[in-house]
Tab-separated table of C-alpha atoms and ligand atoms in Angstrom:
chain	number	residue	atom	x	y	z
A	7	MET	CA	0.000	0.000	0.000
A	8	GLU	CA	1.164	3.484	-0.777
A	9	THR	CA	2.687	5.369	2.117
A	10	LYS	CA	3.453	9.046	2.322
A	11	ASN	CA	6.877	9.695	3.703
A	12	PRO	CA	6.420	11.443	7.026
A	13	PRO	CA	8.950	14.199	7.752
A	14	ALA	CA	11.951	13.401	9.958
A	15	GLY	CA	11.426	13.658	13.710
A	16	VAL	CA	7.819	12.536	13.523
A	17	ILE	CA	6.572	9.710	15.776
A	18	ILE	CA	5.508	6.873	13.493
A	19	SER	CA	2.443	5.038	14.721
A	20	PRO	CA	3.305	1.317	14.505
A	21	ASP	CA	0.136	0.369	12.601
A	22	THR	CA	1.310	2.513	9.655
A	23	LEU	CA	4.188	0.050	9.188
A	24	ARG	CA	1.883	-2.915	8.591
A	25	GLU	CA	1.908	-4.371	5.105
A	26	ASN	CA	-1.893	-4.123	5.023
A	27	ARG	CA	-2.935	-0.934	6.807
A	28	ILE	CA	-6.709	-1.445	6.505
A	29	PRO	CA	-8.145	-3.404	9.478
A	30	PRO	CA	-10.738	-6.151	8.832
A	31	GLY	CA	-14.172	-4.870	7.798
A	32	GLN	CA	-12.883	-1.352	6.994
A	33	SER	CA	-12.636	0.552	3.661
A	34	LEU	CA	-10.288	3.296	2.608
A	35	THR	CA	-11.615	6.863	2.446
A	36	VAL	CA	-9.710	9.751	0.955
A	37	LYS	CA	-11.918	12.530	2.264
A	38	TRP	CA	-12.299	13.003	5.999
A	39	PRO	CA	-15.901	12.404	7.154
A	40	VAL	CA	-17.246	14.340	10.149
A	41	LEU	CA	-18.844	12.175	12.825
A	42	ASP	CA	-20.224	13.103	16.218
A	43	ALA	CA	-23.305	12.589	18.333
A	44	PHE	CA	-24.510	16.148	18.982
A	45	GLY	CA	-22.651	18.471	16.602
A	46	PRO	CA	-19.989	21.007	17.571
A	47	PRO	CA	-20.304	22.812	20.906
A	48	ARG	CA	-19.588	26.527	21.204
A	49	VAL	CA	-15.992	26.462	22.365
A	50	THR	CA	-13.328	28.795	21.073
A	51	ALA	CA	-9.630	28.962	21.880
A	52	ALA	CA	-10.337	31.947	24.171
A	53	ASP	CA	-12.724	30.077	26.465
A	54	TRP	CA	-11.275	26.562	26.092
A	55	ARG	CA	-9.806	24.917	29.205
A	56	LEU	CA	-8.403	21.447	29.720
A	57	SER	CA	-8.712	19.848	33.178
A	58	ILE	CA	-6.569	16.904	34.238
A	59	LEU	CA	-8.319	15.318	37.207
A	60	GLY	CA	-8.664	12.157	39.248
A	61	LEU	CA	-5.665	9.963	40.074
A	62	VAL	CA	-2.794	12.321	39.270
A	63	ASN	CA	-0.446	13.818	41.840
A	64	ASN	CA	-1.251	17.446	40.915
A	65	PRO	CA	-4.602	17.974	39.186
A	66	VAL	CA	-4.130	20.898	36.809
A	67	ASP	CA	-6.033	23.061	34.320
A	68	PHE	CA	-4.584	24.569	31.166
A	69	ASP	CA	-5.918	27.520	29.240
A	70	TRP	CA	-5.102	27.998	25.562
A	71	GLU	CA	-1.970	30.022	26.188
A	72	GLN	CA	-0.609	27.615	28.815
A	73	PHE	CA	-1.356	24.620	26.617
A	74	ASN	CA	0.409	26.149	23.634
A	75	ALA	CA	3.523	26.779	25.711
A	76	LEU	CA	3.964	22.996	26.198
A	77	PRO	CA	6.477	21.083	24.054
A	78	ARG	CA	4.912	19.650	20.912
A	79	VAL	CA	5.140	16.403	18.996
A	80	GLN	CA	4.037	15.293	15.556
A	81	VAL	CA	2.516	11.857	15.000
A	82	PHE	CA	1.975	10.048	11.689
A	83	SER	CA	-0.958	7.637	11.984
A	84	ASP	CA	-4.066	6.064	10.505
A	85	PHE	CA	-7.634	6.721	11.705
A	86	HIS	CA	-10.294	3.990	11.737
A	87	CYS	CA	-13.960	4.769	12.373
A	88	VAL	CA	-16.179	1.946	13.603
A	89	THR	CA	-18.695	2.928	10.877
A	90	ARG	CA	-16.108	1.270	8.587
A	91	TRP	CA	-14.060	4.053	7.021
A	92	SER	CA	-10.300	4.319	7.464
A	93	LYS	CA	-8.316	7.461	6.677
A	94	LEU	CA	-4.581	6.848	6.268
A	95	ASP	CA	-1.535	9.133	6.398
A	96	ASN	CA	-2.605	11.690	8.985
A	97	LEU	CA	-0.017	14.034	10.415
A	98	TRP	CA	-1.239	15.175	13.828
A	99	GLU	CA	0.448	17.808	15.966
A	100	GLY	CA	-0.032	18.585	19.639
A	101	VAL	CA	1.150	17.599	23.098
A	102	SER	CA	1.875	13.970	23.961
A	103	THR	CA	-0.421	12.445	26.559
A	104	ARG	CA	2.686	11.277	28.449
A	105	HIS	CA	3.958	14.805	28.737
A	106	LEU	CA	0.588	16.088	29.911
A	107	MET	CA	0.572	13.492	32.676
A	108	GLU	CA	4.052	14.633	33.747
A	109	ARG	CA	2.702	18.184	33.944
A	110	ALA	CA	0.009	16.863	36.274
A	111	GLY	CA	2.690	15.536	38.606
A	112	GLY	CA	2.508	11.996	37.257
A	113	VAL	CA	-0.169	9.327	37.263
A	114	LYS	CA	-0.840	7.590	40.586
A	115	PRO	CA	-0.171	3.838	40.609
A	116	GLU	CA	-3.858	3.042	41.258
A	117	ALA	CA	-4.887	4.661	37.956
A	118	LYS	CA	-5.768	2.067	35.325
A	119	PHE	CA	-8.348	3.742	33.048
A	120	VAL	CA	-9.084	7.132	31.536
A	121	LEU	CA	-12.335	8.971	30.891
A	122	ALA	CA	-12.092	11.744	28.289
A	123	TYR	CA	-14.732	14.513	28.376
A	124	GLY	CA	-15.898	16.551	25.395
A	125	TYR	CA	-17.409	20.056	25.510
A	126	ASP	CA	-20.441	18.616	23.724
A	127	GLY	CA	-22.505	18.296	26.912
A	128	GLY	CA	-22.085	14.961	28.598
A	129	TRP	CA	-20.145	13.211	25.821
A	130	THR	CA	-17.377	10.996	27.198
A	131	THR	CA	-15.284	8.032	26.149
A	132	ASN	CA	-13.287	5.559	28.245
A	133	LEU	CA	-10.066	3.750	27.483
A	134	PRO	CA	-7.330	1.770	29.238
A	135	LEU	CA	-4.483	3.849	30.675
A	136	ASP	CA	-1.800	2.028	28.664
A	137	GLU	CA	-3.592	2.908	25.398
A	138	PHE	CA	-3.945	6.519	26.544
A	139	LEU	CA	-0.213	6.635	27.330
A	140	ALA	CA	0.920	5.000	24.085
A	141	GLU	CA	3.826	6.803	22.444
A	142	ASP	CA	1.638	7.883	19.509
A	143	ALA	CA	-1.260	9.237	21.629
A	144	LEU	CA	-1.612	13.013	21.742
A	145	VAL	CA	-3.806	15.957	22.596
A	146	CYS	CA	-3.980	17.513	19.192
A	147	THR	CA	-4.358	21.026	17.738
A	148	HIS	CA	-3.293	20.516	14.090
A	149	HIS	CA	-3.978	18.021	11.303
A	150	ASN	CA	-1.784	17.937	8.180
A	151	GLY	CA	-0.346	21.330	9.073
A	152	GLU	CA	-3.667	23.129	9.560
A	153	PRO	CA	-5.381	24.044	12.833
A	154	LEU	CA	-8.147	21.524	13.577
A	155	SER	CA	-11.477	22.757	12.265
A	156	ILE	CA	-14.356	22.965	14.723
A	157	GLU	CA	-16.059	20.064	12.865
A	158	HIS	CA	-13.067	17.827	13.541
A	159	GLY	CA	-12.863	18.743	17.214
A	160	GLY	CA	-10.966	22.024	17.281
A	161	PRO	CA	-9.495	23.784	19.032
A	162	VAL	CA	-8.223	20.628	20.771
A	163	ARG	CA	-9.025	16.933	20.475
A	164	LEU	CA	-7.592	13.677	21.713
A	165	VAL	CA	-6.032	11.325	19.131
A	166	ILE	CA	-5.560	7.642	20.030
A	167	PRO	CA	-4.271	6.034	16.818
A	168	ARG	CA	-4.354	2.410	18.004
A	169	LEU	CA	-8.086	2.386	18.843
A	170	TYR	CA	-11.247	3.085	16.839
A	171	ALA	CA	-11.765	6.788	16.222
A	172	TRP	CA	-14.626	7.186	18.713
A	173	LYS	CA	-11.974	7.009	21.470
A	174	SER	CA	-10.385	10.187	19.998
A	175	ALA	CA	-12.539	12.702	21.892
A	176	LYS	CA	-13.211	15.933	19.991
A	177	TRP	CA	-13.509	19.324	21.776
A	178	LEU	CA	-11.537	17.900	24.665
A	179	ALA	CA	-12.492	19.407	28.029
A	180	GLY	CA	-11.116	16.964	30.580
A	181	ILE	CA	-9.057	13.866	31.212
A	182	GLU	CA	-9.895	11.861	34.317
A	183	LEU	CA	-7.603	9.127	35.644
A	184	MET	CA	-9.613	6.347	37.285
A	185	PRO	CA	-8.967	3.128	39.209
A	186	ASP	CA	-11.761	1.203	37.473
A	187	ASP	CA	-13.232	1.251	34.011
A	188	LYS	CA	-16.387	3.326	33.496
A	189	ALA	CA	-18.376	3.307	30.264
A	190	GLY	CA	-18.453	6.537	28.245
A	191	PHE	CA	-21.258	7.727	25.938
A	192	TRP	CA	-20.979	5.194	23.108
A	193	GLU	CA	-19.752	2.479	25.431
A	194	ARG	CA	-22.993	2.816	27.445
A	195	ASN	CA	-24.807	2.504	24.138
A	196	GLY	CA	-23.232	-0.797	23.116
A	197	TYR	CA	-19.747	0.057	21.869
A	198	HIS	CA	-16.694	-1.771	23.135
A	199	MET	CA	-14.860	-0.742	26.308
A	200	ASN	CA	-11.456	-1.144	24.570
A	201	GLY	CA	-12.002	-0.731	20.784
A	202	ASP	CA	-9.064	-2.367	18.982
A	203	PRO	CA	-9.770	-2.110	15.219
A	204	TRP	CA	-7.454	-5.045	14.378
A	205	THR	CA	-9.527	-7.513	16.397
A	206	GLU	CA	-12.802	-5.724	15.530
A	207	GLU	CA	-13.692	-4.747	19.076
A	208	ARG	CA	-16.697	-2.837	17.758
A	209	PHE	CA	-19.470	-3.777	20.132
A	210	GLY	CA	-19.628	-4.347	23.839
A	211	SER	CA	-18.048	-7.127	25.736
A	212	GLY	CA	-21.170	-7.595	27.841
A	213	TRP	CA	-20.679	-5.089	30.627
B	329	MTE	N1	-16.574	15.040	21.887
B	329	MTE	C1	-16.847	14.111	20.961
B	329	MTE	N2	-15.818	13.440	20.434
B	329	MTE	C2	-16.027	12.500	19.475
B	329	MTE	C3	-17.347	12.195	19.035
B	329	MTE	C4	-18.417	12.931	19.630
B	329	MTE	O1	-19.610	12.729	19.322
B	329	MTE	N3	-18.125	13.880	20.580
B	329	MTE	N4	-17.531	11.232	18.076
B	329	MTE	C5	-16.459	10.217	17.922
B	329	MTE	C6	-16.606	9.420	16.750
B	329	MTE	S1	-17.855	8.294	16.763
B	329	MTE	C7	-15.690	9.451	15.725
B	329	MTE	S2	-15.746	8.317	14.459
B	329	MTE	C8	-14.649	10.488	15.644
B	329	MTE	C9	-14.803	11.217	14.327
B	329	MTE	O2	-13.880	12.257	14.211
B	329	MTE	P1	-14.001	13.223	12.951
B	329	MTE	O3	-15.386	13.822	12.950
B	329	MTE	O4	-12.922	14.218	13.094
B	329	MTE	O5	-13.811	12.341	11.738
B	329	MTE	O6	-14.759	11.419	16.714
B	329	MTE	C10	-15.065	10.840	17.955
B	329	MTE	N5	-14.956	11.858	18.964
B	330	MO	MO1	-17.324	6.751	15.005
């Protein structure tokens, strides 16, 4: 399969190195569909805040200026929506989730899961801590060199390349570190607690 050559210094998401980059049951899309439950909330860079809460040593909030002062990474990865489209060759830019956790004083040992909150009233998604802390996971402000549009979750969204795209919370408002798993919006409505596209973890595992 054709691969764009990502620029030097970029973190390469391991799934982009597979010989076949399209997971089972998925089809390639060239355009980038917009998908969300409630449509974009009214959040602009000026009033955006990100709260890191729960099982971290120093819960912390960032405003837009503080967030943009953090060191940045670029990640080259693929994006797989459970509605069966896959968009390859994305260059995301933002702050690594690992670095954000350091800024919150580090994750407490009891933390095992994460709940990500969107600004779109009540929307959440849950994921395992190790997936959240993967090297290619980031809190993202730019896609392919352009600021994220509001439709795609701007000013700031989560990007978790190794899981289905619903785990990549748009309009990110908060990140909560938790001891136990807790179903988010789609997970309460039948989607999988983990969401690995390569093993087709589309629908719930019964809890
Ligand atoms: N806050 C929030 N984040 C969200 C959603 C949502 O409804 N609200 N939808 C998810 C779903 S189902 C998908 S497939 C991706 C789609 O991202 P895109 O619209 O940028 O393609 O965002 C995810 N993140
Ligand atoms: Mo989705």
